[in-house]
Amino acid sequence: SIPDEGKAVNAVFAKVLAKKPEERFASCGDFVAALERKNVAKIEGMRSRVPAIVVLVTALALAVGGWWWRERAKSEELRVKNEAIAAEQARKAGDTKTITLPGGAKMEMAWCPPGSFMMGSPTSDDPRDTDETQHRVTLTQGFWMGAKEVTQGQWKSVMGTTIIDQARKALHDDTKYGDTKYGGKTVREWLDTEKYDDPATVCGDIDEEVAMYYVSWEEASEFCEKLTERERAAGRLPDGWRYCLPTEAQWEYACRAGTDSPLPNGKQLKVLGQNNAPALDDIAWYGGNSSVGFAGRGWDTAGWTEKQYPGGRAGPRKGGLKRKNRFGLYDIIGNVWEWCADWYGDYPVGAVSDPTGPASGAARVVRGGSWNRYARHCRSADRSWFGSGFRFNNLGFRLVCSLHIAAASQR
């Protein structure tokens, strides 16, 4: 049988080779000290039974064993992470999930799978703008996108301010926006009101389910950052993922949802007048139809030209009243303009992967048209832009949750 002191030494070496790092000695010094304790070396001269070579070999074992277990742990962590990413990317287009915001507000997200598409419009399209140079874009990662535009209730849940608060900020903003050649205008000048007027007079329906507006690019980005921090802290956001504004490429890809036509429902856009395009009725609130069935507070449309349905009042609507696209997205065209992450700039000529736009610029991209804009703006390829501090009664955003990756190529 093994002497008691031998058993004690065996126990010390067993600790050296323990599987869990927290069960092993923290250092060679701790190991040697354990061998020298009287409860391990019960006989005089035990130190002599531990030659220097044993200490050296054990130290080496500690170092190598520790490295091996650390590398194994890293490998296991990477495997789990990659499996989670693969499982997420394997979802089908239009799969949905619901997230809970602070205060209990809910938000439905729809899955947009990775893929490739032609961004921009062919020169044969009419209407069309010259900044829509057609080029192939590949998105290597799928992403979640809000099934609807961010609502007033969801905004208040995260940011704590109301549509009235945001309208007041817009009226108090002394920045001049618009065509700088002619000096531009403040938001209150565009709205034909005064700085200290009641902000409620420049608001439409105040309702938690109505799309949020009077939101600047900076504020929309802050909304995303706050939600990301909260969800990470709660352990509900997968490693590497974040909430953000969509890139312009993500937005158009999600809008088209596999179509290559001017409209995301696969139809052509025949414009009969500035505010008259019947093909939009099923999918969008725009300048021609936004007064139809509108019963709340809003803006008088009597003076709007070439209107499909003349007269009435209009304003931003509740999401989901029009037909969704193939990815399960409502109001991706019309209702309110939607901020994108990109600076506005020229498109590339060749194919790109995961583009994020120019490195700098003077204005941020907005997409989708709105309840008080012309039919031509309600196309999948249409582009517009505003200064990043601009707030207006037709300007909101839609949330994206995506894996943060470096763009392979940028324009």
XYZ file of N, CA and C in Angstrom, residues 21-277:
771
model
N -9.367 25.314 -13.992
C -8.287 26.227 -13.591
C -8.384 26.666 -12.137
N -9.613 26.882 -11.666
C -9.764 27.370 -10.298
C -9.405 26.313 -9.258
N -9.304 25.026 -9.684
C -8.952 23.948 -8.765
C -7.446 23.684 -8.730
N -6.664 24.356 -9.634
C -5.216 24.137 -9.684
C -4.483 25.175 -8.832
N -3.169 24.931 -8.584
C -2.356 25.907 -7.874
C -2.225 27.172 -8.709
N -2.212 28.297 -8.027
C -2.095 29.574 -8.723
C -0.680 29.830 -9.198
N 0.334 29.204 -8.556
C 1.728 29.435 -8.924
C 2.593 28.252 -8.479
N 3.829 28.219 -8.993
C 4.789 27.192 -8.575
C 5.101 27.302 -7.089
N 5.124 28.527 -6.589
C 5.399 28.744 -5.172
C 4.358 28.072 -4.296
N 3.079 28.182 -4.713
C 2.013 27.535 -3.960
C 2.188 26.015 -3.968
N 2.616 25.494 -5.127
C 2.839 24.049 -5.257
C 3.927 23.565 -4.293
N 5.051 24.259 -4.310
C 6.171 23.869 -3.441
C 5.776 23.987 -1.974
N 5.051 25.061 -1.657
C 4.621 25.255 -0.273
C 3.727 24.114 0.175
N 2.896 23.619 -0.720
C 2.008 22.502 -0.377
C 2.806 21.246 -0.073
N 3.873 21.027 -0.841
C 4.709 19.849 -0.612
C 5.437 19.932 0.723
N 5.768 21.143 1.131
C 6.566 21.330 2.335
C 5.746 21.335 3.619
N 4.402 21.473 3.485
C 3.590 21.514 4.698
C 3.683 20.193 5.469
N 3.568 20.278 6.758
C 3.698 19.069 7.599
C 2.588 18.069 7.346
N 1.393 18.607 6.919
C 0.318 17.652 6.681
C 0.518 16.882 5.395
N 1.530 17.277 4.592
C 1.865 16.548 3.372
C 3.129 15.740 3.604
N 4.157 16.385 4.139
C 5.426 15.699 4.408
C 5.508 15.403 5.889
N 5.069 14.244 6.266
C 4.991 13.898 7.671
C 6.311 13.399 8.243
N 7.258 13.231 7.383
C 8.532 12.744 7.891
C 9.585 13.808 7.651
N 10.590 13.788 8.543
C 11.653 14.779 8.453
C 12.425 14.585 7.169
N 12.763 15.664 6.570
C 13.566 15.585 5.358
C 12.744 15.391 4.101
N 11.432 15.677 4.180
C 10.598 15.492 2.986
C 11.070 16.386 1.852
N 11.653 17.558 2.224
C 12.132 18.478 1.207
C 13.115 17.779 0.282
N 13.973 16.856 0.886
C 14.980 16.173 0.078
C 14.356 15.205 -0.910
N 13.107 14.776 -0.679
C 12.448 13.854 -1.583
C 11.844 14.570 -2.781
N 11.934 15.874 -2.766
C 11.405 16.650 -3.878
C 12.564 17.312 -4.592
N 13.263 16.551 -5.414
C 14.417 17.101 -6.115
C 14.035 18.269 -7.019
N 15.015 19.070 -7.394
C 14.774 20.265 -8.215
C 14.108 19.931 -9.542
N 14.462 18.743 -10.092
C 13.901 18.379 -11.387
C 12.382 18.207 -11.319
N 11.917 17.684 -10.144
C 10.470 17.509 -9.976
C 9.772 18.866 -9.975
N 10.353 19.809 -9.242
C 9.786 21.152 -9.203
C 9.764 21.770 -10.598
N 10.864 21.573 -11.344
C 10.958 22.138 -12.688
C 9.910 21.529 -13.613
N 9.811 20.195 -13.563
C 8.833 19.510 -14.425
C 7.417 19.930 -14.058
N 7.167 20.024 -12.766
C 5.826 20.414 -12.330
C 5.493 21.835 -12.765
N 6.488 22.728 -12.644
C 6.275 24.108 -13.089
C 5.931 24.143 -14.566
N 6.649 23.306 -15.328
C 6.382 23.232 -16.767
C 4.974 22.698 -17.014
N 4.609 21.667 -16.220
C 3.268 21.092 -16.367
C 2.198 22.117 -16.050
N 2.453 22.895 -14.990
C 1.505 23.959 -14.654
C 1.330 24.944 -15.798
N 2.459 25.374 -16.377
C 2.406 26.363 -17.453
C 1.713 25.806 -18.688
N 2.162 24.604 -19.110
C 1.585 24.002 -20.318
C 0.117 23.645 -20.100
N -0.158 23.049 -18.914
C -1.539 22.677 -18.633
C -2.460 23.878 -18.591
N -1.988 24.947 -17.964
C -2.796 26.159 -17.913
C -3.066 26.734 -19.303
N -2.004 26.757 -20.138
C -2.170 27.258 -21.513
C -3.168 26.393 -22.279
N -3.027 25.052 -22.109
C -3.891 24.140 -22.862
C -5.347 24.337 -22.505
N -5.614 24.461 -21.203
C -7.000 24.645 -20.785
C -7.546 26.006 -21.215
N -6.695 27.040 -21.184
C -7.149 28.359 -21.642
C -7.505 28.327 -23.123
N -6.616 27.699 -23.925
C -6.875 27.617 -25.367
C -8.119 26.781 -25.649
N -8.299 25.715 -24.869
C -9.485 24.877 -25.053
C -10.750 25.664 -24.733
N -10.675 26.469 -23.664
C -11.831 27.281 -23.287
C -12.155 28.303 -24.372
N -11.085 28.919 -24.933
C -11.294 29.888 -26.015
C -11.913 29.217 -27.227
N -11.415 28.048 -27.553
C -11.929 27.308 -28.701
C -13.396 26.939 -28.514
N -13.728 26.530 -27.297
C -15.113 26.168 -27.001
C -16.019 27.388 -27.083
N -15.533 28.520 -26.559
C -16.303 29.754 -26.611
C -16.548 30.187 -28.051
N -15.498 30.058 -28.896
C -15.625 30.425 -30.304
C -16.593 29.490 -31.020
N -16.532 28.195 -30.679
C -17.436 27.228 -31.309
C -18.890 27.552 -30.988
N -19.159 27.841 -29.730
C -20.520 28.164 -29.311
C -21.010 29.431 -30.009
N -20.112 30.436 -30.094
C -20.466 31.693 -30.748
C -20.772 31.470 -32.222
N -19.925 30.697 -32.913
C -20.133 30.437 -34.339
C -21.406 29.637 -34.585
N -21.694 28.695 -33.689
C -22.925 27.928 -33.830
C -24.149 28.826 -33.663
N -24.056 29.765 -32.725
C -25.172 30.693 -32.507
C -25.376 31.581 -33.722
N -24.262 32.063 -34.311
C -24.349 32.906 -35.501
C -24.935 32.116 -36.658
N -24.456 30.863 -36.837
C -24.951 30.023 -37.925
C -26.442 29.744 -37.774
N -26.877 29.502 -36.546
C -28.295 29.245 -36.296
C -29.137 30.470 -36.621
N -28.625 31.647 -36.268
C -29.342 32.890 -36.552
C -29.424 33.126 -38.060
N -28.293 32.925 -38.751
C -28.249 33.181 -40.185
C -29.088 32.174 -40.979
N -29.398 31.045 -40.376
C -30.181 30.006 -41.067
C -31.678 30.291 -41.028
N -32.091 31.338 -40.371
C -33.507 31.677 -40.307
C -34.064 31.979 -41.694
N -35.379 31.881 -41.818
C -36.033 32.137 -43.091
C -36.504 33.589 -43.162
N -36.545 34.125 -44.372
C -37.021 35.490 -44.578
C -38.414 35.650 -43.989
N -38.593 36.718 -43.225
C -39.890 36.991 -42.647
C -40.134 36.359 -41.295
N -39.186 35.515 -40.815
C -39.301 35.020 -39.437
C -39.362 36.221 -38.501
N -40.119 36.102 -37.434
C -40.280 37.248 -36.546
C -39.914 36.900 -35.109
N -39.588 37.928 -34.358
C -39.421 37.811 -32.907
C -39.866 39.128 -32.298
N -40.204 39.108 -31.032
C -40.664 40.314 -30.340
C -39.713 40.634 -29.202
N -39.274 41.872 -29.140
C -38.417 42.307 -28.044
C -39.223 43.222 -27.129
N -38.863 43.229 -25.852
C -39.533 44.070 -24.867
C -38.632 45.248 -24.523
N -39.161 46.438 -24.678
C -38.411 47.661 -24.392
C -38.615 48.067 -22.936
N -37.814 49.006 -22.441
C -38.022 49.489 -21.072
C -39.455 49.980 -20.900
N -40.057 49.671 -19.776
C -41.431 50.110 -19.545
C -42.475 49.157 -20.089
N -42.005 48.091 -20.762
C -42.938 47.078 -21.234
C -43.393 47.200 -22.665
N -42.999 48.256 -23.381
C -43.392 48.392 -24.787
C -42.793 47.253 -25.602
N -43.541 46.762 -26.584
C -43.097 45.654 -27.423
C -42.700 46.160 -28.809
N -41.771 45.432 -29.450
C -41.394 45.740 -30.824
C -41.184 44.439 -31.582
N -41.881 44.297 -32.691
C -41.729 43.106 -33.523
C -40.612 43.331 -34.539
N -39.740 42.329 -34.666
C -38.632 42.379 -35.614
C -38.814 41.274 -36.653
N -38.456 41.556 -37.900
C -38.555 40.577 -38.978
C -37.163 40.269 -39.511
N -36.919 39.005 -39.878
C -35.608 38.562 -40.323
C -35.410 38.811 -41.815
N -34.277 39.429 -42.139
C -33.865 39.657 -43.525
C -32.602 38.820 -43.759
N -32.676 37.760 -44.564
C -31.547 36.836 -44.722
C -30.425 37.451 -45.552
N -29.211 36.899 -45.456
C -28.117 37.400 -46.298
C -28.444 37.158 -47.767
N -27.842 37.957 -48.639
C -28.119 37.780 -50.061
C -27.459 38.840 -50.907
N -27.752 38.785 -52.194
C -27.176 39.705 -53.173
C -28.312 40.316 -53.990
N -28.158 41.571 -54.395
C -29.202 42.230 -55.191
C -28.603 43.372 -56.002
N -29.386 43.862 -56.951
C -28.984 45.036 -57.734
C -29.546 46.278 -57.050
N -28.648 47.106 -56.530
C -29.036 48.333 -55.840
C -29.089 49.477 -56.841
N -30.037 50.387 -56.666
C -30.195 51.469 -57.626
C -31.283 51.133 -58.635
N -31.323 51.878 -59.729
C -32.368 51.654 -60.727
C -31.785 51.666 -62.134
N -32.387 50.889 -63.046
C -31.924 50.911 -64.437
C -32.279 52.233 -65.094
N -31.524 52.614 -66.090
C -31.764 53.898 -66.761
C -33.108 53.931 -67.472
N -33.711 52.781 -67.679
C -35.014 52.718 -68.356
C -36.175 53.077 -67.432
N -35.933 53.112 -66.115
C -37.017 53.443 -65.184
C -37.453 54.894 -65.330
N -38.729 55.132 -65.174
C -39.282 56.483 -65.194
C -40.484 56.497 -64.239
N -40.387 57.257 -63.126
C -39.363 58.233 -62.762
C -38.081 57.579 -62.245
N -37.027 58.388 -62.287
C -35.718 57.956 -61.815
C -34.854 59.189 -61.607
N -33.862 59.095 -60.675
C -32.908 60.185 -60.460
C -31.498 59.726 -60.829
N -30.638 60.672 -61.117
C -29.299 60.353 -61.624
C -28.370 59.763 -60.562
N -28.743 59.841 -59.282
C -27.874 59.312 -58.228
C -28.192 57.851 -57.900
N -28.919 57.172 -58.786
C -29.335 55.793 -58.538
C -28.564 54.786 -59.390
N -27.284 55.066 -59.634
C -26.452 54.184 -60.458
C -26.589 52.729 -59.996
N -26.987 51.865 -60.909
C -27.222 50.472 -60.544
C -25.903 49.720 -60.367
N -25.815 48.921 -59.306
C -24.603 48.153 -59.003
C -24.974 46.975 -58.113
N -24.193 45.906 -58.170
C -24.505 44.723 -57.383
C -23.937 44.858 -55.969
N -24.765 44.508 -55.006
C -24.384 44.548 -53.587
C -24.635 43.176 -52.974
N -23.661 42.705 -52.213
C -23.812 41.460 -51.465
C -23.781 41.776 -49.979
N -24.779 41.310 -49.265
C -24.820 41.423 -47.812
C -24.515 40.044 -47.241
N -23.365 39.908 -46.596
C -22.889 38.590 -46.170
C -23.551 38.102 -44.885
N -24.231 39.008 -44.172
C -24.891 38.626 -42.925
C -26.349 39.059 -42.958
N -27.226 38.174 -42.474
C -28.615 38.560 -42.326
C -28.783 39.498 -41.141
N -29.958 40.092 -40.997
C -30.190 41.045 -39.911
C -31.684 41.107 -39.584
N -31.960 41.526 -38.364
C -33.333 41.781 -37.945
C -33.677 43.235 -38.230
N -34.893 43.473 -38.700
C -35.352 44.843 -38.940
C -36.744 45.006 -38.337
N -36.996 46.181 -37.772
C -38.313 46.453 -37.203
C -39.404 46.222 -38.230
N -40.404 45.425 -37.882
C -41.497 45.162 -38.817
C -42.263 46.448 -39.134
N -42.203 47.391 -38.204
C -42.844 48.695 -38.396
C -41.857 49.795 -38.008
N -42.164 50.997 -38.408
C -41.352 52.138 -37.997
C -41.490 52.333 -36.485
N -40.471 52.875 -35.855
C -40.496 53.110 -34.410
C -41.674 54.024 -34.081
N -42.461 53.621 -33.086
C -43.666 54.363 -32.729
C -43.390 55.374 -31.611
N -44.382 56.227 -31.375
C -44.256 57.204 -30.299
C -44.112 56.523 -28.940
N -44.840 55.416 -28.745
C -44.757 54.693 -27.486
C -43.406 54.040 -27.286
N -42.860 53.458 -28.353
C -41.535 52.823 -28.262
C -40.450 53.865 -28.029
N -40.583 55.007 -28.687
C -39.622 56.089 -28.496
C -39.602 56.551 -27.038
N -40.773 56.814 -26.487
C -40.857 57.279 -25.104
C -40.323 56.228 -24.150
N -40.539 54.962 -24.462
C -40.082 53.859 -23.614
C -38.568 53.854 -23.448
N -37.850 54.216 -24.500
C -36.383 54.202 -24.469
C -35.797 55.573 -24.140
N -36.363 56.624 -24.738
C -35.753 57.953 -24.630
C -36.390 58.846 -23.570
N -37.632 58.556 -23.194
C -38.278 59.325 -22.142
C -38.940 60.611 -22.593
N -38.867 60.949 -23.878
C -39.503 62.167 -24.376
C -40.720 61.825 -25.231
N -41.612 62.809 -25.390
C -42.841 62.629 -26.155
C -42.742 63.345 -27.492
N -43.750 63.155 -28.323
C -43.789 63.852 -29.611
C -43.861 65.372 -29.396
N -44.525 65.817 -28.329
C -44.596 67.248 -28.008
C -43.205 67.774 -27.657
N -42.454 67.016 -26.851
C -41.082 67.416 -26.500
C -40.218 67.551 -27.751
N -40.358 66.588 -28.656
C -39.547 66.605 -29.875
C -39.941 67.753 -30.797
N -41.231 68.048 -30.874
C -41.687 69.177 -31.694
C -41.155 70.495 -31.129
N -41.121 70.600 -29.811
C -40.584 71.817 -29.176
C -39.105 72.002 -29.531
N -38.348 70.899 -29.501
C -36.941 70.978 -29.893
C -36.808 71.475 -31.327
N -37.685 70.994 -32.204
C -37.636 71.389 -33.612
C -37.912 72.887 -33.762
N -38.905 73.401 -33.028
C -39.248 74.822 -33.123
C -38.155 75.712 -32.544
N -37.426 75.217 -31.554
C -36.378 76.017 -30.906
C -35.027 75.907 -31.616
N -34.950 75.076 -32.632
C -33.702 74.895 -33.380
C -33.505 76.067 -34.343
N -32.419 76.816 -34.153
C -32.156 77.989 -34.998
C -31.350 77.660 -36.252
N -30.993 76.387 -36.428
C -30.229 75.981 -37.609
C -31.074 76.129 -38.865
N -30.430 76.610 -39.928
C -31.130 76.730 -41.214
C -30.827 75.503 -42.063
N -31.880 74.866 -42.542
C -31.755 73.656 -43.347
C -32.292 73.929 -44.746
N -31.915 73.043 -45.664
C -32.413 73.165 -47.023
C -31.351 73.674 -47.956
N -31.760 74.337 -49.021
C -30.852 74.808 -50.057
C -30.020 75.972 -49.535
N -28.751 75.691 -49.207
C -27.878 76.720 -48.631
C -27.584 77.851 -49.611
N -27.800 77.619 -50.908
C -27.587 78.662 -51.912
C -28.486 79.859 -51.626
N -29.661 79.566 -51.073
C -30.618 80.635 -50.771
C -30.746 80.861 -49.265
N -29.778 80.357 -48.515
C -29.747 80.606 -47.086
C -30.444 79.591 -46.232
N -31.290 78.748 -46.819
C -32.006 77.737 -46.059
C -33.069 78.339 -45.150
N -33.748 77.470 -44.393
C -34.776 77.908 -43.463
C -34.685 77.102 -42.182
N -35.144 77.684 -41.076
C -35.287 76.925 -39.846
C -36.516 76.024 -39.988
N -36.617 75.039 -39.112
C -37.779 74.144 -39.155
C -39.060 74.933 -38.953
N -39.066 75.891 -38.041
C -40.287 76.669 -37.798
C -40.667 77.501 -39.017
N -39.665 77.945 -39.791
C -39.987 78.670 -41.023
C -40.603 77.726 -42.057
N -40.063 76.496 -42.135
C -40.654 75.513 -43.035
C -42.090 75.209 -42.628
N -42.361 75.221 -41.313
C -43.703 74.906 -40.803
C -44.594 76.138 -40.701
N -44.056 77.310 -41.014
C -44.795 78.567 -40.960
C -45.372 78.808 -39.558
N -44.506 78.719 -38.553
C -44.915 78.954 -37.179
C -43.815 79.724 -36.459
N -44.024 79.999 -35.176
C -43.067 80.786 -34.412
C -42.345 79.924 -33.370
N -41.213 80.413 -32.908
C -40.345 79.661 -32.003
C -41.062 79.225 -30.735
N -41.861 80.123 -30.149
C -42.483 79.813 -28.867
C -43.970 79.493 -28.977
N -44.410 79.132 -30.169
C -45.780 78.656 -30.337
C -45.951 77.319 -29.607
N -47.187 76.989 -29.311
C -47.489 75.700 -28.691
C -47.062 74.587 -29.642
N -46.125 73.709 -29.234
C -45.651 72.657 -30.132
C -46.758 71.681 -30.557
N -47.833 71.620 -29.784
C -48.934 70.726 -30.147
C -49.580 71.150 -31.464
N -49.427 72.433 -31.829
C -50.043 72.920 -33.074
C -49.321 72.404 -34.319
N -48.114 71.861 -34.144
C -47.386 71.323 -35.295
C -47.243 69.804 -35.186
N -48.168 69.196 -34.446
C -48.177 67.734 -34.314
C -49.453 67.156 -34.904
N -49.343 65.955 -35.423
C -50.517 65.215 -35.847
C -51.056 64.440 -34.658
N -51.538 63.211 -34.914
C -52.074 62.401 -33.828
C -51.007 62.095 -32.791
N -51.377 62.264 -31.525
C -50.494 61.896 -30.418
C -50.998 60.560 -29.897
N -50.317 59.501 -30.299
C -50.794 58.142 -30.048
C -49.589 57.215 -29.983
N -49.547 56.341 -28.997
C -48.394 55.460 -28.817
C -48.145 54.545 -30.010
N -49.179 54.282 -30.818
C -49.032 53.365 -31.944
C -48.722 54.069 -33.261
N -48.737 55.396 -33.260
C -48.422 56.172 -34.469
C -46.908 56.294 -34.613
N -46.432 56.277 -35.857
C -44.995 56.394 -36.119
C -44.426 57.659 -35.472
N -43.251 57.527 -34.883
C -42.566 58.664 -34.276
C -41.961 59.543 -35.368
N -41.956 60.859 -35.134
C -41.342 61.803 -36.071
C -40.755 62.965 -35.269
N -40.273 63.994 -35.926
C -39.486 65.042 -35.276
C -38.282 64.426 -34.566
N -37.634 63.492 -35.224
C -36.457 62.820 -34.668
C -35.256 63.072 -35.577
N -34.176 63.574 -35.023
C -32.961 63.813 -35.805
C -32.170 62.514 -35.964
N -31.190 62.525 -36.858
C -30.323 61.355 -37.036
C -29.562 61.062 -35.747
N -29.057 62.122 -35.086
C -28.317 61.922 -33.841
C -29.187 61.269 -32.773
N -30.443 61.703 -32.687
C -31.338 61.150 -31.673
C -31.721 59.709 -31.995
N -31.945 59.413 -33.268
C -32.255 58.038 -33.663
C -31.078 57.119 -33.338
N -29.862 57.596 -33.574
C -28.658 56.820 -33.253
C -28.526 56.624 -31.750
N -28.866 57.653 -30.973
C -28.815 57.548 -29.513
C -29.821 56.507 -29.011
N -31.000 56.466 -29.615
C -32.002 55.449 -29.285
C -31.394 54.057 -29.439
N -30.717 53.837 -30.570
C -30.093 52.532 -30.840
C -29.013 52.203 -29.814
N -28.191 53.181 -29.475
C -27.101 52.963 -28.519
C -27.638 52.621 -27.135
N -28.660 53.346 -26.701
C -29.238 53.089 -25.381
C -29.842 51.693 -25.314
N -30.548 51.308 -26.366
C -31.167 49.988 -26.379
C -30.100 48.894 -26.407
N -29.032 49.118 -27.162
C -27.933 48.145 -27.218
C -27.314 47.957 -25.839
N -26.997 49.037 -25.153
C -26.386 48.967 -23.821
C -27.296 48.225 -22.841
N -28.577 48.519 -22.894
C -29.524 47.888 -21.976
C -29.625 46.390 -22.220
N -29.746 46.006 -23.484
C -29.919 44.595 -23.813
C -28.639 43.795 -23.568
N -27.480 44.407 -23.773
C -26.219 43.729 -23.465
C -26.094 43.498 -21.966
N -26.430 44.525 -21.192
C -26.333 44.411 -19.743
C -27.270 43.334 -19.207
N -28.397 43.152 -19.882
C -29.373 42.155 -19.447
C -29.059 40.766 -19.995
N -28.027 40.664 -20.846
C -27.645 39.378 -21.403
C -28.570 38.875 -22.492
N -29.350 39.780 -23.104
C -30.315 39.367 -24.130
C -29.839 39.625 -25.549
N -28.648 40.205 -25.693
C -28.130 40.521 -27.019
C -26.957 39.598 -27.330
N -27.028 38.802 -28.407
C -25.931 37.881 -28.738
C -24.608 38.615 -28.897
N -23.528 37.937 -28.591
C -22.195 38.519 -28.679
C -21.932 39.048 -30.090
N -21.512 40.299 -30.193
C -21.198 40.883 -31.486
C -22.350 41.588 -32.167
N -23.572 41.432 -31.626
C -24.747 42.063 -32.231
C -25.021 43.415 -31.587
N -25.727 44.276 -32.318
C -26.064 45.602 -31.806
C -27.329 46.107 -32.493
N -28.003 47.038 -31.839
C -29.121 47.754 -32.452
C -28.559 48.999 -33.124
N -29.048 49.290 -34.309
C -28.483 50.405 -35.077
C -29.469 50.829 -36.156
N -29.154 51.927 -36.822
C -29.880 52.303 -38.024
C -29.406 51.410 -39.162
N -30.273 51.115 -40.124
C -29.821 50.290 -41.250
C -28.843 51.060 -42.128
N -27.883 50.349 -42.717
C -27.104 50.984 -43.769
C -28.050 51.218 -44.941
N -27.666 52.091 -45.854
C -28.526 52.343 -47.005
C -28.727 51.068 -47.827
N -27.663 50.243 -47.910
C -27.766 48.987 -48.652
C -28.721 48.022 -47.949
N -28.631 47.922 -46.630
C -29.565 47.067 -45.894
C -30.996 47.539 -46.100
N -31.194 48.846 -46.072
C -32.546 49.373 -46.213
C -33.134 48.996 -47.579
N -32.391 49.251 -48.655
C -32.945 48.954 -49.977
C -33.128 47.454 -50.193
N -32.195 46.655 -49.679
C -32.317 45.201 -49.782
C -33.585 44.730 -49.077
N -33.823 45.247 -47.865
C -35.012 44.867 -47.100
C -36.280 45.379 -47.769
N -36.217 46.568 -48.324
C -37.375 47.138 -49.013
C -37.749 46.297 -50.227
N -36.771 45.973 -51.051
C -37.026 45.192 -52.270
C -37.493 43.773 -51.931
N -36.905 43.168 -50.921
C -37.301 41.823 -50.488
C -37.367 40.851 -51.667
N -36.344 40.892 -52.501
C -36.263 39.964 -53.621
C -36.843 40.471 -54.918
N -37.442 41.659 -54.930
C -38.005 42.214 -56.166
C -36.968 43.077 -56.872
N -37.134 43.265 -58.175
C -36.252 44.172 -58.926
C -37.064 45.247 -59.631
N -38.297 45.424 -59.229
C -39.203 46.414 -59.815
C -39.103 47.739 -59.054
N -39.681 48.812 -59.568
C -39.642 50.092 -58.853
C -40.312 50.045 -57.483
N -41.350 49.201 -57.332
C -42.072 49.099 -56.071
C -41.812 47.749 -55.404
N -41.815 47.700 -54.075
C -41.512 46.451 -53.372
C -42.607 45.391 -53.471
N -43.747 45.720 -54.068
C -44.782 44.715 -54.279
C -44.693 44.094 -55.671
N -43.597 44.405 -56.388
C -43.373 43.825 -57.703
C -44.008 44.595 -58.843
N -44.656 45.719 -58.540
C -45.352 46.490 -59.563
C -44.491 47.619 -60.121
N -44.888 48.079 -61.308
C -44.306 49.275 -61.895
C -44.978 50.499 -61.288
N -44.328 51.647 -61.363
C -44.904 52.883 -60.827
C -45.308 53.792 -61.977
N -46.585 53.880 -62.192
C -47.099 54.795 -63.218
C -47.606 56.036 -62.514
N -46.910 57.157 -62.746
C -47.252 58.411 -62.080
C -48.180 59.216 -62.981
N -49.421 59.418 -62.530
C -50.422 60.174 -63.289
C -50.383 61.662 -62.944
N -49.739 61.972 -61.831
C -49.592 63.349 -61.376
C -48.663 63.327 -60.179
N -48.170 64.471 -59.746
C -47.213 64.495 -58.640
C -47.685 63.698 -57.440
N -48.957 63.812 -57.123
C -49.538 63.091 -55.987
C -50.614 62.110 -56.449
N -50.309 61.401 -57.535
C -51.312 60.492 -58.091
C -50.630 59.270 -58.705
N -50.592 58.182 -57.947
C -50.013 56.915 -58.417
C -50.793 55.779 -57.762
